PDB file of C-alpha atoms in Angstrom:
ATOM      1  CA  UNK Q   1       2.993  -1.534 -33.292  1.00  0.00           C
ATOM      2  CA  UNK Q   2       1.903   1.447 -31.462  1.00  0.00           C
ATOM      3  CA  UNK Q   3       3.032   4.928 -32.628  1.00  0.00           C
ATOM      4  CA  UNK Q   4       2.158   8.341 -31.878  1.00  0.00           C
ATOM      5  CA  UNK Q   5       2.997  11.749 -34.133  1.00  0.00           C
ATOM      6  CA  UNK Q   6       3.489  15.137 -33.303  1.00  0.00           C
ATOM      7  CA  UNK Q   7       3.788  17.096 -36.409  1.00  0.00           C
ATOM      8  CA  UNK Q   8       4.408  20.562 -34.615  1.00  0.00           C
ATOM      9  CA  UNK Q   9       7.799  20.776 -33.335  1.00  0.00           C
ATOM     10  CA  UNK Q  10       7.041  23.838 -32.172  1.00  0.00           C
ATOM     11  CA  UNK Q  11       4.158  26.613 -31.546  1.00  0.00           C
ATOM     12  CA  UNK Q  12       3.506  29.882 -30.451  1.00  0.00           C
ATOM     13  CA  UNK Q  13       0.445  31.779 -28.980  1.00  0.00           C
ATOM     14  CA  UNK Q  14      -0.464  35.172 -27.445  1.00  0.00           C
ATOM     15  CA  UNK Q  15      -1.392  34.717 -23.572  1.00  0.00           C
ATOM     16  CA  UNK Q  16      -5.541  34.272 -23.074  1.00  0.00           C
ATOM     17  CA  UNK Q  17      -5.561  33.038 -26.616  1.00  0.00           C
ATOM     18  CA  UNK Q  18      -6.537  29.247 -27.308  1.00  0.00           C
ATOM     19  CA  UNK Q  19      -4.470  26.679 -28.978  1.00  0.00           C
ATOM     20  CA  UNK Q  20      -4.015  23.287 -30.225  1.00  0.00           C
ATOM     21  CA  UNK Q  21      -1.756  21.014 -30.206  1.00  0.00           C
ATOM     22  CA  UNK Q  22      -1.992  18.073 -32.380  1.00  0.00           C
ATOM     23  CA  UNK Q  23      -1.342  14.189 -31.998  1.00  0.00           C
ATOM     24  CA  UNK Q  24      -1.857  11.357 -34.257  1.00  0.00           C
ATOM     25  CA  UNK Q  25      -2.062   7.718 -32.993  1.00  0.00           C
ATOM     26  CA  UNK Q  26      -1.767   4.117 -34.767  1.00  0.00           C
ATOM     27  CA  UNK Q  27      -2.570   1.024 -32.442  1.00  0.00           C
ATOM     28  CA  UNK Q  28      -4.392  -2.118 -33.636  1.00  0.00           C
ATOM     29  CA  UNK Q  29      -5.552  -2.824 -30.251  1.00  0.00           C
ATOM     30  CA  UNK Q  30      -9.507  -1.438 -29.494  1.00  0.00           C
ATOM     31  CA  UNK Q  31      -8.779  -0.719 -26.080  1.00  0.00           C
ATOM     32  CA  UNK Q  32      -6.139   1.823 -25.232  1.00  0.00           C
ATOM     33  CA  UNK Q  33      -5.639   5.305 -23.703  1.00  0.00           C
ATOM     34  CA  UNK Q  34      -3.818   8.558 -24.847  1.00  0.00           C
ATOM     35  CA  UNK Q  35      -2.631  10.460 -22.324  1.00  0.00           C
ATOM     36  CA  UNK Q  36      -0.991  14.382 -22.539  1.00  0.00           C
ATOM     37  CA  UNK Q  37       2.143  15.213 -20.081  1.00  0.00           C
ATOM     38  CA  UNK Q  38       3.780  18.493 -19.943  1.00  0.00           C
ATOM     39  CA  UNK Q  39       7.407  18.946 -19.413  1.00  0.00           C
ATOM     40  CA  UNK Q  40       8.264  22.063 -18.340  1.00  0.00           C
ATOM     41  CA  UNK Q  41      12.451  23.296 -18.755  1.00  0.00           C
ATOM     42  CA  UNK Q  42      12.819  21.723 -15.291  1.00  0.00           C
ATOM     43  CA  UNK Q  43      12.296  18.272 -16.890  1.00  0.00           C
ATOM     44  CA  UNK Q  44       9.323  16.749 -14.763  1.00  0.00           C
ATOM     45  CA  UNK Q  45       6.519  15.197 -16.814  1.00  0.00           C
ATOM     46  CA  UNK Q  46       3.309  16.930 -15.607  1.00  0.00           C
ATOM     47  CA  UNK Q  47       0.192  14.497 -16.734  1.00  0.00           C
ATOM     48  CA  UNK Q  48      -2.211  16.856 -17.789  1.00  0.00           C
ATOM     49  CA  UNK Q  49      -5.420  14.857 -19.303  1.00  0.00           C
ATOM     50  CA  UNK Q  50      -6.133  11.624 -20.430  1.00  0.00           C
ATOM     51  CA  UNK Q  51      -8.732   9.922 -22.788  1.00  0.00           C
ATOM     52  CA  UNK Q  52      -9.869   6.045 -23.091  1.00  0.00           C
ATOM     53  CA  UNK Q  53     -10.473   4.805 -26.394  1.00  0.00           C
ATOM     54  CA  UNK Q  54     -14.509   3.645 -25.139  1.00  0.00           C
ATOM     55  CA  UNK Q  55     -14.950   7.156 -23.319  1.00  0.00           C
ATOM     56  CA  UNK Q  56     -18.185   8.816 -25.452  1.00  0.00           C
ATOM     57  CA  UNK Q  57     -17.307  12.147 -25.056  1.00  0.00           C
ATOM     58  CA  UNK Q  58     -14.151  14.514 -24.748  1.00  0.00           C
ATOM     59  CA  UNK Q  59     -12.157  14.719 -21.648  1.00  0.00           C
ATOM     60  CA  UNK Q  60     -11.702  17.641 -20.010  1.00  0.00           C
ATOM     61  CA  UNK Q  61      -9.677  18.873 -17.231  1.00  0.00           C
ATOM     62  CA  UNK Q  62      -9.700  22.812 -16.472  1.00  0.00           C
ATOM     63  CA  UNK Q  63      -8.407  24.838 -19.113  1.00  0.00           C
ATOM     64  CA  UNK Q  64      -7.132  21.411 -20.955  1.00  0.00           C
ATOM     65  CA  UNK Q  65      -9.630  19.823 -23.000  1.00  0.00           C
ATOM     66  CA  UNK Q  66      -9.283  16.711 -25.294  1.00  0.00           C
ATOM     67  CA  UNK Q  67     -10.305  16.826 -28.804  1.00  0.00           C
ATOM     68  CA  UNK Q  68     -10.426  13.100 -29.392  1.00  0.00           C
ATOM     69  CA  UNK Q  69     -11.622  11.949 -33.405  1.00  0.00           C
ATOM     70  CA  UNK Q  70     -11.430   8.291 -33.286  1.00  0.00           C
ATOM     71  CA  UNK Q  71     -11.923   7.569 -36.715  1.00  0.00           C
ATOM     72  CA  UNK Q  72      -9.322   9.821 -37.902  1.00  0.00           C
ATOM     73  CA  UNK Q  73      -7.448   8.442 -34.934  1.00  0.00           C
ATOM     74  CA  UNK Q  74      -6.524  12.350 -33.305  1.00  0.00           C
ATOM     75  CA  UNK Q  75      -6.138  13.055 -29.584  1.00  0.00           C
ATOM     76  CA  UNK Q  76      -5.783  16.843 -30.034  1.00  0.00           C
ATOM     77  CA  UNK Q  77      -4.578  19.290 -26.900  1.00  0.00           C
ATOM     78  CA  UNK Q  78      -6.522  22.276 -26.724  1.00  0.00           C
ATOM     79  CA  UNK Q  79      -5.105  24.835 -24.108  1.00  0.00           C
ATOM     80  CA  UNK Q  80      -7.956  27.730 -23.158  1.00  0.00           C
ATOM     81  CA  UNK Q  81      -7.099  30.848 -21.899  1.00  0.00           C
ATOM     82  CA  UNK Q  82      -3.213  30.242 -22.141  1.00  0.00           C
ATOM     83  CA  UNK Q  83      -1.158  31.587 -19.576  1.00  0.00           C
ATOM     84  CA  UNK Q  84       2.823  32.520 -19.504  1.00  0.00           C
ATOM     85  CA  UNK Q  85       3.316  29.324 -17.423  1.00  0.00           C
ATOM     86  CA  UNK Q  86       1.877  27.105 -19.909  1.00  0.00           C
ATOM     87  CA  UNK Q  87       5.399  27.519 -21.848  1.00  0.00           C
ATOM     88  CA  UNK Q  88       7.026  23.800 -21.997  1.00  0.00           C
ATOM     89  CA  UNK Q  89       6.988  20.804 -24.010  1.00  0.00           C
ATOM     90  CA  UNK Q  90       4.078  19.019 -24.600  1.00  0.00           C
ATOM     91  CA  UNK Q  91       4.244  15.577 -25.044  1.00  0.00           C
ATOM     92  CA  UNK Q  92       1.274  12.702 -26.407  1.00  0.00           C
ATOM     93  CA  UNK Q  93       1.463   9.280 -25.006  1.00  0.00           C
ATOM     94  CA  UNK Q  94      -0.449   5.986 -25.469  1.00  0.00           C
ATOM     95  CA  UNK Q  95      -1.249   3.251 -23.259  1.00  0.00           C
ATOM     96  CA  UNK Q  96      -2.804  -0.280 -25.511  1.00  0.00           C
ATOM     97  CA  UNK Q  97      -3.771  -2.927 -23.556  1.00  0.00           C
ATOM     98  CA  UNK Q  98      -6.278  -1.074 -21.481  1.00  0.00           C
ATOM     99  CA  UNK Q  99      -7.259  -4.118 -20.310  1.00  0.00           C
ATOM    100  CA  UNK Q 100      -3.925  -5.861 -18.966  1.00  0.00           C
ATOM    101  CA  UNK Q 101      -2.903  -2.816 -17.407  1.00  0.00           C
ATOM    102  CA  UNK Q 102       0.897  -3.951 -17.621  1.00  0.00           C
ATOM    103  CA  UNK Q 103       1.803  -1.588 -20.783  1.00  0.00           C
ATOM    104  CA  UNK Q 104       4.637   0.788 -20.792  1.00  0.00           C
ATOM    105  CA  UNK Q 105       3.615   4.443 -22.083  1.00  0.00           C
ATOM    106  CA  UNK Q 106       4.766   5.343 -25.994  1.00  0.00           C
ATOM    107  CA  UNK Q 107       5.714   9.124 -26.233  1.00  0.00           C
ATOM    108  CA  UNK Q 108       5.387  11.303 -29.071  1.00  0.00           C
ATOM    109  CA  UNK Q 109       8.147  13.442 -30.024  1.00  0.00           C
ATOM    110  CA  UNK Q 110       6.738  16.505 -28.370  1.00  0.00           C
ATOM    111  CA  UNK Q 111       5.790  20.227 -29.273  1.00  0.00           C
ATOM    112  CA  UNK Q 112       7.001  23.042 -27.761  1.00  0.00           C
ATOM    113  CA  UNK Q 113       4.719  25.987 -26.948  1.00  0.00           C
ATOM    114  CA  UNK Q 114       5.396  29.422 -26.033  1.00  0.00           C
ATOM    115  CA  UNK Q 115       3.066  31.803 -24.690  1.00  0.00           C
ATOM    116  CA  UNK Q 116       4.166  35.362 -26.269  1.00  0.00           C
ATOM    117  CA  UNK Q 117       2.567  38.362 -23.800  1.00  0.00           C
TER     118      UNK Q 117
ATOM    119  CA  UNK B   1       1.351  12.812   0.093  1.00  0.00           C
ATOM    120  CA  UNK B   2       4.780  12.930  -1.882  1.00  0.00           C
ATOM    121  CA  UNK B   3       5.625  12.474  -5.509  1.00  0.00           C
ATOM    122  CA  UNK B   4       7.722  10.486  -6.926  1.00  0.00           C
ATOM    123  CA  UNK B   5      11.640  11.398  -5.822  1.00  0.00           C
ATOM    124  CA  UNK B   6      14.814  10.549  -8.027  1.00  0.00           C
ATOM    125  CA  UNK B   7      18.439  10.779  -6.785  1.00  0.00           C
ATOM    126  CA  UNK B   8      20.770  12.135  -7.808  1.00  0.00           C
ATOM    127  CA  UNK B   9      19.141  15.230  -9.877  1.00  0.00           C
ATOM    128  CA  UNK B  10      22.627  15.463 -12.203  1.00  0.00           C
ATOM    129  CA  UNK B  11      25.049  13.166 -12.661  1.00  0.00           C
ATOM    130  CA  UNK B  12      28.739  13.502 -14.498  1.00  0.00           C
ATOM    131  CA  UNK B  13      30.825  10.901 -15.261  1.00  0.00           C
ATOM    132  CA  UNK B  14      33.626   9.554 -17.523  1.00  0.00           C
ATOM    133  CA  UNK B  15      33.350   6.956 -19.993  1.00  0.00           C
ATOM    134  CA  UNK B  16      33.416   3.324 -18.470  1.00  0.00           C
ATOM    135  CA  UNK B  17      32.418   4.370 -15.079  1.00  0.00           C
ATOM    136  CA  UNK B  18      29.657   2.747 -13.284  1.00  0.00           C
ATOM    137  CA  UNK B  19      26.661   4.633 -12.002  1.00  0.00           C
ATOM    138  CA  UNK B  20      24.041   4.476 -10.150  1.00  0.00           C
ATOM    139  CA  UNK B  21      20.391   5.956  -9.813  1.00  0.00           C
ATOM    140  CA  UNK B  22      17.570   5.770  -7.006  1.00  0.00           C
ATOM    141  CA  UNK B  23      13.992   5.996  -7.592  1.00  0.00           C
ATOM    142  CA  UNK B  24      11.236   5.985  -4.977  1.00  0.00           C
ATOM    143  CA  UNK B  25       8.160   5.974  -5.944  1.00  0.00           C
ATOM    144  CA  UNK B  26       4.836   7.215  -4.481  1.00  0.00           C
ATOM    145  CA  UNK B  27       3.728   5.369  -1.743  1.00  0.00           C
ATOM    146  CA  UNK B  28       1.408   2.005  -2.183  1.00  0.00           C
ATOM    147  CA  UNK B  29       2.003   2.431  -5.875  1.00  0.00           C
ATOM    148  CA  UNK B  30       3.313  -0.890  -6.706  1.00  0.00           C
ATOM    149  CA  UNK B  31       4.465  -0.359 -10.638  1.00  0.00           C
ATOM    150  CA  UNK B  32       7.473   1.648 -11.376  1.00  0.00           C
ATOM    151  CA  UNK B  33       8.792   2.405 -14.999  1.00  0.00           C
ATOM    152  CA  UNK B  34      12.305   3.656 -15.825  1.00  0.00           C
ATOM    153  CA  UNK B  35      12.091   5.591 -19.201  1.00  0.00           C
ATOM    154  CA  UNK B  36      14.937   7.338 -20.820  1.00  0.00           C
ATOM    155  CA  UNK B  37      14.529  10.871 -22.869  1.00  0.00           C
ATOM    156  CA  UNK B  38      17.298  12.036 -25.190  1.00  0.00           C
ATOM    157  CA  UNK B  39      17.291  15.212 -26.640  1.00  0.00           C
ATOM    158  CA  UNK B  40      14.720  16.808 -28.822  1.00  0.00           C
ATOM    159  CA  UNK B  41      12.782  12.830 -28.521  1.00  0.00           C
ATOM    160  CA  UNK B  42       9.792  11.486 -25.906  1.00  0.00           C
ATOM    161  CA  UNK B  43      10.606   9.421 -23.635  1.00  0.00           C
ATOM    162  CA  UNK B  44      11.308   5.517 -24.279  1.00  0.00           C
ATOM    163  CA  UNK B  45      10.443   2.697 -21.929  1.00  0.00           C
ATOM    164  CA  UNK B  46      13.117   1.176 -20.600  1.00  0.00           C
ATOM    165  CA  UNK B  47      12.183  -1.536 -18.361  1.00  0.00           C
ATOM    166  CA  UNK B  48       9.092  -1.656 -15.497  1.00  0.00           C
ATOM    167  CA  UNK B  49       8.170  -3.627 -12.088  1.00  0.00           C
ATOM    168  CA  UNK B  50       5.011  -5.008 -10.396  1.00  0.00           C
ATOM    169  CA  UNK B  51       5.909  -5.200  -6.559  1.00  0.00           C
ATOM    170  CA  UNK B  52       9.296  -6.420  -6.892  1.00  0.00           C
ATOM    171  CA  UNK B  53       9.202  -8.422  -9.975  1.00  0.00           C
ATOM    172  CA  UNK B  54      10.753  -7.238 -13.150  1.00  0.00           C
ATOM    173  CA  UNK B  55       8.263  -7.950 -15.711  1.00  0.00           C
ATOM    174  CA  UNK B  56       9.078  -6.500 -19.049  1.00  0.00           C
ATOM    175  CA  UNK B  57      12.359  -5.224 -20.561  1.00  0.00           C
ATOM    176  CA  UNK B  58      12.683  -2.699 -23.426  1.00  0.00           C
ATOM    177  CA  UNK B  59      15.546  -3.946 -26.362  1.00  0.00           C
ATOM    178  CA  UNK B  60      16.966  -0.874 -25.432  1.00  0.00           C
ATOM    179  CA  UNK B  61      17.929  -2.128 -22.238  1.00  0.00           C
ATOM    180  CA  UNK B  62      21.532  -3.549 -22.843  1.00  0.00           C
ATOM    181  CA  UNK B  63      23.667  -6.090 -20.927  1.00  0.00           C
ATOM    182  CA  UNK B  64      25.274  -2.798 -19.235  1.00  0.00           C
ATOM    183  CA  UNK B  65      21.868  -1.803 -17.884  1.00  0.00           C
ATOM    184  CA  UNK B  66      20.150  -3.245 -14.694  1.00  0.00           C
ATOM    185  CA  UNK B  67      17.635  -2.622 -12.344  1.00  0.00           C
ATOM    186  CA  UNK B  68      16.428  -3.641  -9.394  1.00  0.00           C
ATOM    187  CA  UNK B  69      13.241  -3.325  -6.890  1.00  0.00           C
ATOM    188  CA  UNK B  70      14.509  -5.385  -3.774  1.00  0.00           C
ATOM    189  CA  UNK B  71      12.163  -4.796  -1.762  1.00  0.00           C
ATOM    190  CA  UNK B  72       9.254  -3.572  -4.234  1.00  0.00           C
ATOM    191  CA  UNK B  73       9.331   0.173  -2.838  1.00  0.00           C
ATOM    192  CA  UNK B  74      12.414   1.962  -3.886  1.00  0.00           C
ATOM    193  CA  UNK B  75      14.256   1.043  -7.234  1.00  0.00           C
ATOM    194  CA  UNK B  76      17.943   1.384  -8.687  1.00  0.00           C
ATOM    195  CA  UNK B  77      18.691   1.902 -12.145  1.00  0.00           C
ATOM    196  CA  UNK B  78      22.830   1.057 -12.398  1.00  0.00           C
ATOM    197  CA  UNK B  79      24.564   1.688 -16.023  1.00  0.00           C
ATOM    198  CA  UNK B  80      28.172  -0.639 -16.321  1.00  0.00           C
ATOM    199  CA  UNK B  81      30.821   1.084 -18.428  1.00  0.00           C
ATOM    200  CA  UNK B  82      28.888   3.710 -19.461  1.00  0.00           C
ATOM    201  CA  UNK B  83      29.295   5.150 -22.989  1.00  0.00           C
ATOM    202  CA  UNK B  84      28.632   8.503 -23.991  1.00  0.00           C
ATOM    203  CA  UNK B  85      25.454   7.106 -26.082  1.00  0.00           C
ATOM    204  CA  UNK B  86      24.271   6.903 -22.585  1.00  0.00           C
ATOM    205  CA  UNK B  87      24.043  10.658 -21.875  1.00  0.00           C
ATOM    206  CA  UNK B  88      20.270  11.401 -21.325  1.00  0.00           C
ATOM    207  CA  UNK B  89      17.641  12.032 -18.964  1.00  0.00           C
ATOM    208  CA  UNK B  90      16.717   8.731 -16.817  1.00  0.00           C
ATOM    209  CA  UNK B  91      12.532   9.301 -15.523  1.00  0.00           C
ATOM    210  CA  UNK B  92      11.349   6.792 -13.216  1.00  0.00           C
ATOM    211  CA  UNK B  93       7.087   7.355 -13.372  1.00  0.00           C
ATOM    212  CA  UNK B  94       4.972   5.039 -10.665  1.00  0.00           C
ATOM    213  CA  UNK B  95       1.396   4.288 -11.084  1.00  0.00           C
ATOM    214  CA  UNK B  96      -1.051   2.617  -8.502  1.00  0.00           C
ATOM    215  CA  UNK B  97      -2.853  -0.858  -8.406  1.00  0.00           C
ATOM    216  CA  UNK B  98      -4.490  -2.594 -11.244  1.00  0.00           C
ATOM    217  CA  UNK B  99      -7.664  -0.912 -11.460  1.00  0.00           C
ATOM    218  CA  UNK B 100      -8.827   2.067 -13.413  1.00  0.00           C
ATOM    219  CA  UNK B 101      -6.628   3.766 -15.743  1.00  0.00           C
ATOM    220  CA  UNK B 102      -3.036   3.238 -14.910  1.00  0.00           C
ATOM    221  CA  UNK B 103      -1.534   7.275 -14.704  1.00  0.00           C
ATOM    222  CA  UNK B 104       1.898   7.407 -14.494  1.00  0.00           C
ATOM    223  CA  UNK B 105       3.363   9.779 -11.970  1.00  0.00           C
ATOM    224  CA  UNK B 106       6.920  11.033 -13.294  1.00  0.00           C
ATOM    225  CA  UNK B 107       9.852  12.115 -11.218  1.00  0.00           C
ATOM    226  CA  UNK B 108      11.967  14.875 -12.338  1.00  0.00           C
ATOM    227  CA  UNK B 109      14.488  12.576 -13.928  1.00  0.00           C
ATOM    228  CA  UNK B 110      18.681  11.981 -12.999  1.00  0.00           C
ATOM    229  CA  UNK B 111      20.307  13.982 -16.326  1.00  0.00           C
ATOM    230  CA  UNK B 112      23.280  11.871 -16.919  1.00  0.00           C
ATOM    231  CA  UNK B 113      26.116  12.927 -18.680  1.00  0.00           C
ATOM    232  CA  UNK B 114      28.989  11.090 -19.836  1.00  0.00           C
ATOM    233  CA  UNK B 115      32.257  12.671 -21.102  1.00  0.00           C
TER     234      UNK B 115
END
């Protein structure tokens, strides 16, 4: 069964620093994506980033980059140059199945950051 | 082009009441997911559509719960004699075609509470 952990309820970090945020997966299925959503307190999930299990090298998108170790089966958030509005929950989801394309999203349980001026 | 649009925003209601919730996806995506978030957890799938069909169904979804894509553009979510287990945010999330990597587009959720 799939699962995905989020061992960081929550985090803090001074504005322009970096950070990470961390996410562990389990699937036994070789092709699947793990995708990163931010919910800010107005409740929309934002997708930020997303990473296929074949892709060769780290996605990145803006100041959101993925730090994706297969074999230790991390999909790591790293957040450059945070900003105050970066402030929400972040969430890790996976997709298995790539291939089917008919497979519901399974969440992690979410970290919340706060950018500190 | 629009996002995905949920109605209502809030909902209150008392125990055993029905309700209802709308979802309308982006347009010419033709899967739509209903997920439900509780506090302090991720989202869970609840149940998701291809065009109009209903294809899968989450355990989660009780004999209270149905939804519907008539016409396989808009979708309702209804709850039967709801409990106050039921209290939660309800995100629909719509993603386009087979083809590519299937991102789901959220809505900004109906938070339903039940007294």
């Amino acid at each position: 069964a799939q699962k995905i952990t989020q061992t960081q309820p929550g985090m803090f970090v001074q504005e322009k620093e970096a950070v990470t945020l961390d996410c562990t997966y389990d699937t036994s299925d070789p092709s699947y994506g793990l995708f990163w959503y931010k919910q800010p307190s107005s409740g929309e999930m934002i997708f930020l980033i997303y990473q296929g299990s074949y892709d060769q090298q780290n996605a990145t998108e803006g100041r959101y980059s993925l730090n994706f170790q297969k074999a230790r089966k991390s999909a790591n958030l790293v957040i450059s140059a945070s900003q105050l509005g970066d402030s929400a929950m972040y969430f890790c989801a996976m997709r298995d199945q790539m291939n089917s394309g008919n497979t519901p999203l399974v969440f992690g349980k979410g970290t919340r950051l706060s950018v500190i001026a | 082009d629009t996002g995905v649009s949920q109605d209502p925003r809030h909902k209150i209601t008392k125990r055993g009441q029905n309700v209802t919730f709308r979802c309308d996806p982006i347009s010419e995506h033709n899967r739509l997911y209903w997920y439900r978030q509780t506090l302090g957890q991720g989202p869970e799938f609840l149940t998701y559509f291809q065009n109009e069909a209903q294809l899968e169904k989450s355990r989660l979804l009780s004999d209270r719960f149905s939804a519907e894509r008539p016409k396989g553009s808009f979708s309702t979510l209804e709850i039967q004699r709801t409990e106050q287990g039921d209290s939660a945010m309800y995100l629909c999330a719509s993603s386009p075609r087979l083809g590519g990597i299937d991102t789901q587009y959220f809505g900004p959720g109906t938070r339903l509470t039940v007294l």
